[in-house]
Short mmCIF file of C-alpha atoms in Angstrom, two decimals:
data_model
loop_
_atom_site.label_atom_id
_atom_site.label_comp_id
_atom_site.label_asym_id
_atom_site.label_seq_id
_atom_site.Cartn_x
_atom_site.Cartn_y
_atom_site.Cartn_z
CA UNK A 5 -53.70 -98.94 -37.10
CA UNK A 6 -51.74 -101.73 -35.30
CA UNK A 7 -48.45 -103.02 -35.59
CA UNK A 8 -47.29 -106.19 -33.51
CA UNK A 9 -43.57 -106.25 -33.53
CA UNK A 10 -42.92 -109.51 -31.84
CA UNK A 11 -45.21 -111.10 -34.78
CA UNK A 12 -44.51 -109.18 -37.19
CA UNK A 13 -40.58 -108.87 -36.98
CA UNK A 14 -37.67 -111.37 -36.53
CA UNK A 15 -34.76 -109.34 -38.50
CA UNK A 16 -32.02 -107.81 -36.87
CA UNK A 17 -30.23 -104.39 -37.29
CA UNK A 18 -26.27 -104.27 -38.06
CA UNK A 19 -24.81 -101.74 -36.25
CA UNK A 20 -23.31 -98.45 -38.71
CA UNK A 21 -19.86 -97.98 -39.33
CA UNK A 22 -20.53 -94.32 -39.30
CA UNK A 23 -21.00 -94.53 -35.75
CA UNK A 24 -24.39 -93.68 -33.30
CA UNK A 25 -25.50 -90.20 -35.15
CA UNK A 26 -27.36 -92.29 -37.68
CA UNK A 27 -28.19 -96.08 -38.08
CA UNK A 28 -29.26 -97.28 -41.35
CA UNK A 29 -32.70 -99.21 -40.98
CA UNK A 30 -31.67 -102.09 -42.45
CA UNK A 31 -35.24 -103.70 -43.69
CA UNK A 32 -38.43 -103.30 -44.93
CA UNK A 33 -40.36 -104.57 -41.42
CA UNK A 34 -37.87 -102.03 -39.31
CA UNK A 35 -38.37 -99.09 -42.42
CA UNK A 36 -42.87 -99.95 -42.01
CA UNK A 37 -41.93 -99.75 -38.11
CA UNK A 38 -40.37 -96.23 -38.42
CA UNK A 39 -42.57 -94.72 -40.51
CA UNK A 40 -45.58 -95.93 -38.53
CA UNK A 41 -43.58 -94.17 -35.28
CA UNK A 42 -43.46 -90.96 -37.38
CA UNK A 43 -46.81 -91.20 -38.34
CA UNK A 44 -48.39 -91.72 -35.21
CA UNK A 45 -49.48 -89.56 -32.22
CA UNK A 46 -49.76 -91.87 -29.77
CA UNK A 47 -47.89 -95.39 -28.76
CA UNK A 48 -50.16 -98.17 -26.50
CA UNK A 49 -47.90 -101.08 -25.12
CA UNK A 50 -49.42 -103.94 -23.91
CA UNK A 51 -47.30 -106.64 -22.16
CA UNK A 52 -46.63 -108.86 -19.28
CA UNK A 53 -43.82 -107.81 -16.92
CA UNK A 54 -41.39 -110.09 -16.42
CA UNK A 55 -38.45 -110.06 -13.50
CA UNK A 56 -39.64 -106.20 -13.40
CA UNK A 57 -38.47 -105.69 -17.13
CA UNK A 58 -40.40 -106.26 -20.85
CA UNK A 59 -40.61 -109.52 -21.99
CA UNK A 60 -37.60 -109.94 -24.91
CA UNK A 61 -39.34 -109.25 -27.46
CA UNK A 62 -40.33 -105.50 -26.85
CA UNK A 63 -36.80 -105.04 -25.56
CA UNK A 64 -35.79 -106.24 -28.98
CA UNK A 65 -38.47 -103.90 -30.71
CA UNK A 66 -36.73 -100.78 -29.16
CA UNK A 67 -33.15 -102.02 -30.03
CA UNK A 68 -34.06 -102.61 -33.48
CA UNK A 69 -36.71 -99.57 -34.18
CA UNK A 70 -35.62 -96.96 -31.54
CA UNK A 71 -32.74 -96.31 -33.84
CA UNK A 72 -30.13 -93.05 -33.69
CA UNK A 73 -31.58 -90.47 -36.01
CA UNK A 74 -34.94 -91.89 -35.57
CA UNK A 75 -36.17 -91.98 -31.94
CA UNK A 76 -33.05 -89.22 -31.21
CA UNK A 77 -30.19 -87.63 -32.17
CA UNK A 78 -26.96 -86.97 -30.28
CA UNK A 79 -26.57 -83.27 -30.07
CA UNK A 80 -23.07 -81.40 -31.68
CA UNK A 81 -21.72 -78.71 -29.33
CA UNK A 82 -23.87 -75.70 -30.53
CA UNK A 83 -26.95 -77.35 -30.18
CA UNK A 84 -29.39 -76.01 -26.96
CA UNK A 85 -32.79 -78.36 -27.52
CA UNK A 86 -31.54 -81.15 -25.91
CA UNK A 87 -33.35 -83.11 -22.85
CA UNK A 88 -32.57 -84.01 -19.65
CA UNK A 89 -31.06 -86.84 -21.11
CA UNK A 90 -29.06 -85.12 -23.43
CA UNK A 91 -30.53 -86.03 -26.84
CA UNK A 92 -32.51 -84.19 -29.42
CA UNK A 93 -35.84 -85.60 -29.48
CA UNK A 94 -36.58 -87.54 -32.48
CA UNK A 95 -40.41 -88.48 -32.03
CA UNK A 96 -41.93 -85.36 -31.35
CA UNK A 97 -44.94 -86.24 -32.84
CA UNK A 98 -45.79 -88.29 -30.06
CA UNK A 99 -47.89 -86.83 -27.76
CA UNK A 100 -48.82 -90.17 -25.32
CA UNK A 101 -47.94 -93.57 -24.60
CA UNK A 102 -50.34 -96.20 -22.84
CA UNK A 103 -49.52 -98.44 -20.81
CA UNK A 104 -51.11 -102.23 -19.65
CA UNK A 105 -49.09 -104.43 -17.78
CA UNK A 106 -49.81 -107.26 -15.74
CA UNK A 107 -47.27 -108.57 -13.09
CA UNK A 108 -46.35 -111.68 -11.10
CA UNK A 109 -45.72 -109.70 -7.95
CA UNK A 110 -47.65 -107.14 -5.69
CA UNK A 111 -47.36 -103.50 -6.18
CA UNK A 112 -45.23 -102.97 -3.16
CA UNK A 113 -42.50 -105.43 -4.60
CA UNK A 114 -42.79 -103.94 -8.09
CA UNK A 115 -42.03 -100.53 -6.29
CA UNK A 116 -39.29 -101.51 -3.98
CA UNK A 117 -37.65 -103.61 -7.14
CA UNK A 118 -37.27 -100.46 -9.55
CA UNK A 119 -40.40 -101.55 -12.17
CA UNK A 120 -37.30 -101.04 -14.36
CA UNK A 121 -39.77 -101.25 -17.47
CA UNK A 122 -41.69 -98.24 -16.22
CA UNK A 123 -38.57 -96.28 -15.28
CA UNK A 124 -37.15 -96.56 -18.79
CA UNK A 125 -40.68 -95.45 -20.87
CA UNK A 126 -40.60 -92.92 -18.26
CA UNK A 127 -37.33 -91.44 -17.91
CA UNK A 128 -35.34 -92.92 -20.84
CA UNK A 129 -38.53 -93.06 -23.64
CA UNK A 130 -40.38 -90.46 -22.72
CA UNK A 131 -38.00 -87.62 -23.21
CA UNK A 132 -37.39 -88.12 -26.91
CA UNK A 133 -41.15 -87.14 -27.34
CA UNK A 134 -42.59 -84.35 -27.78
CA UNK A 135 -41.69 -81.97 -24.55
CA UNK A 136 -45.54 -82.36 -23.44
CA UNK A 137 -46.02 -86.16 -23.48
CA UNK A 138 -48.16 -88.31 -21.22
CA UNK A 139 -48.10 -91.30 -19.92
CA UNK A 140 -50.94 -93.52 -18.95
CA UNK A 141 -49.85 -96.61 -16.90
CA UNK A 142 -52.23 -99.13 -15.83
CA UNK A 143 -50.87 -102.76 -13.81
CA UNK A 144 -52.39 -105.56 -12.90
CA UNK A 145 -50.37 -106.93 -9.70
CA UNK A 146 -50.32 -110.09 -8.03
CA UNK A 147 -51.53 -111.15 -11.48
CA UNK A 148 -50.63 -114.79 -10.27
CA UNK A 149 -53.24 -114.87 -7.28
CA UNK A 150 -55.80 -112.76 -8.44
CA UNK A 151 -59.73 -113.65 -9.16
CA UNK A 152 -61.31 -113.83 -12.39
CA UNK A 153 -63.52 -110.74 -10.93
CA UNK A 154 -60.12 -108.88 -10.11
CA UNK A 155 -58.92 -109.75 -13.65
CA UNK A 156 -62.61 -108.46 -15.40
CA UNK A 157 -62.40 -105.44 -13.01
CA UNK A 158 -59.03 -104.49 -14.45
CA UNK A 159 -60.20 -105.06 -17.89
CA UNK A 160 -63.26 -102.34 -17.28
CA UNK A 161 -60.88 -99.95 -15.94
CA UNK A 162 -58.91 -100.72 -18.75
CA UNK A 163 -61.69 -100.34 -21.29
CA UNK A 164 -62.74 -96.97 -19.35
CA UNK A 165 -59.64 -95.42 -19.47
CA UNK A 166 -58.45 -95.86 -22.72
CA UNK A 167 -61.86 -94.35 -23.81
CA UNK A 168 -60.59 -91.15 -22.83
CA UNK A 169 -56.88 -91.84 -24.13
#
């Protein structure tokens, strides 16, 4: 099943009174988003990187979906199944996330500028998985300069490697 957030979505969450523990989801299209998260066992994002971050649009998908109480929960003082990052993981049905990216800029830029999209799915997303999660990252760099053969050659590896996903 496939949901496309930047097409599918334009509404906007108001923050809770109640504070972080718990935001209300706030519409049907964020509600359909959640449930699809819960349901699934595996998330595949495909974008363009842009200045070494996601485009708006999936930046505005995790603001909006990756809700308190859905993607995690802030642990109270007794509570010992916390993450490195300090939250209860709220998606621990999901047991991958894929990757395809293509950037402006060559790998060694991408590296020495952070790939700050990377980083976050990473070491911010990842961890309110479930404990075992993978992640399959595949870039196209120098996306700007490259040759339609470069650009079909990614595509195969593409193609091969999501066969096994």
């Amino acid at each position: 099943e496939r949901f496309e957030y930047h097409r599918d979505n334009n509404s906007t969450i108001r923050e809770s009174e109640a504070g972080l523990q718990s935001m209300p989801v706030t519409s049907p299209e964020i509600a359909e988003a959640v449930k699809d998260l819960r349901w699934a066992n595996a998330i595949v994002f495909v974008y363009p990187t842009w200045w070494f971050n996601f485009p708006a649009a999936l930046k505005g998908y995790f603001d909006r979906v990756m809700l308190p109480g859905v993607a995690f929960k802030l642990p109270a003082q007794s509570d010992t199944n916390t993450t490195k990052t300090g939250l209860i993981p709220g998606l621990p049905n999901i047991l991958k996330i894929g990757v395809v990216t293509t950037y402006g800029a060559s790998k060694a830029i991408v590296f020495y500028a952070g790939d700050g999209a990377r980083g976050f799915l990473d070491r911010g997303f990842r961890p309110v998985l479930h404990p075992s999660c993978t992640m399959l990252h595949l870039g196209l760099y120098d996306m700007d300069s490259t040759t339609q053969e470069q650009r079909q050659e990614f595509l195969k590896k593409v193609n091969h490697a999501f066969k096994h996903f």
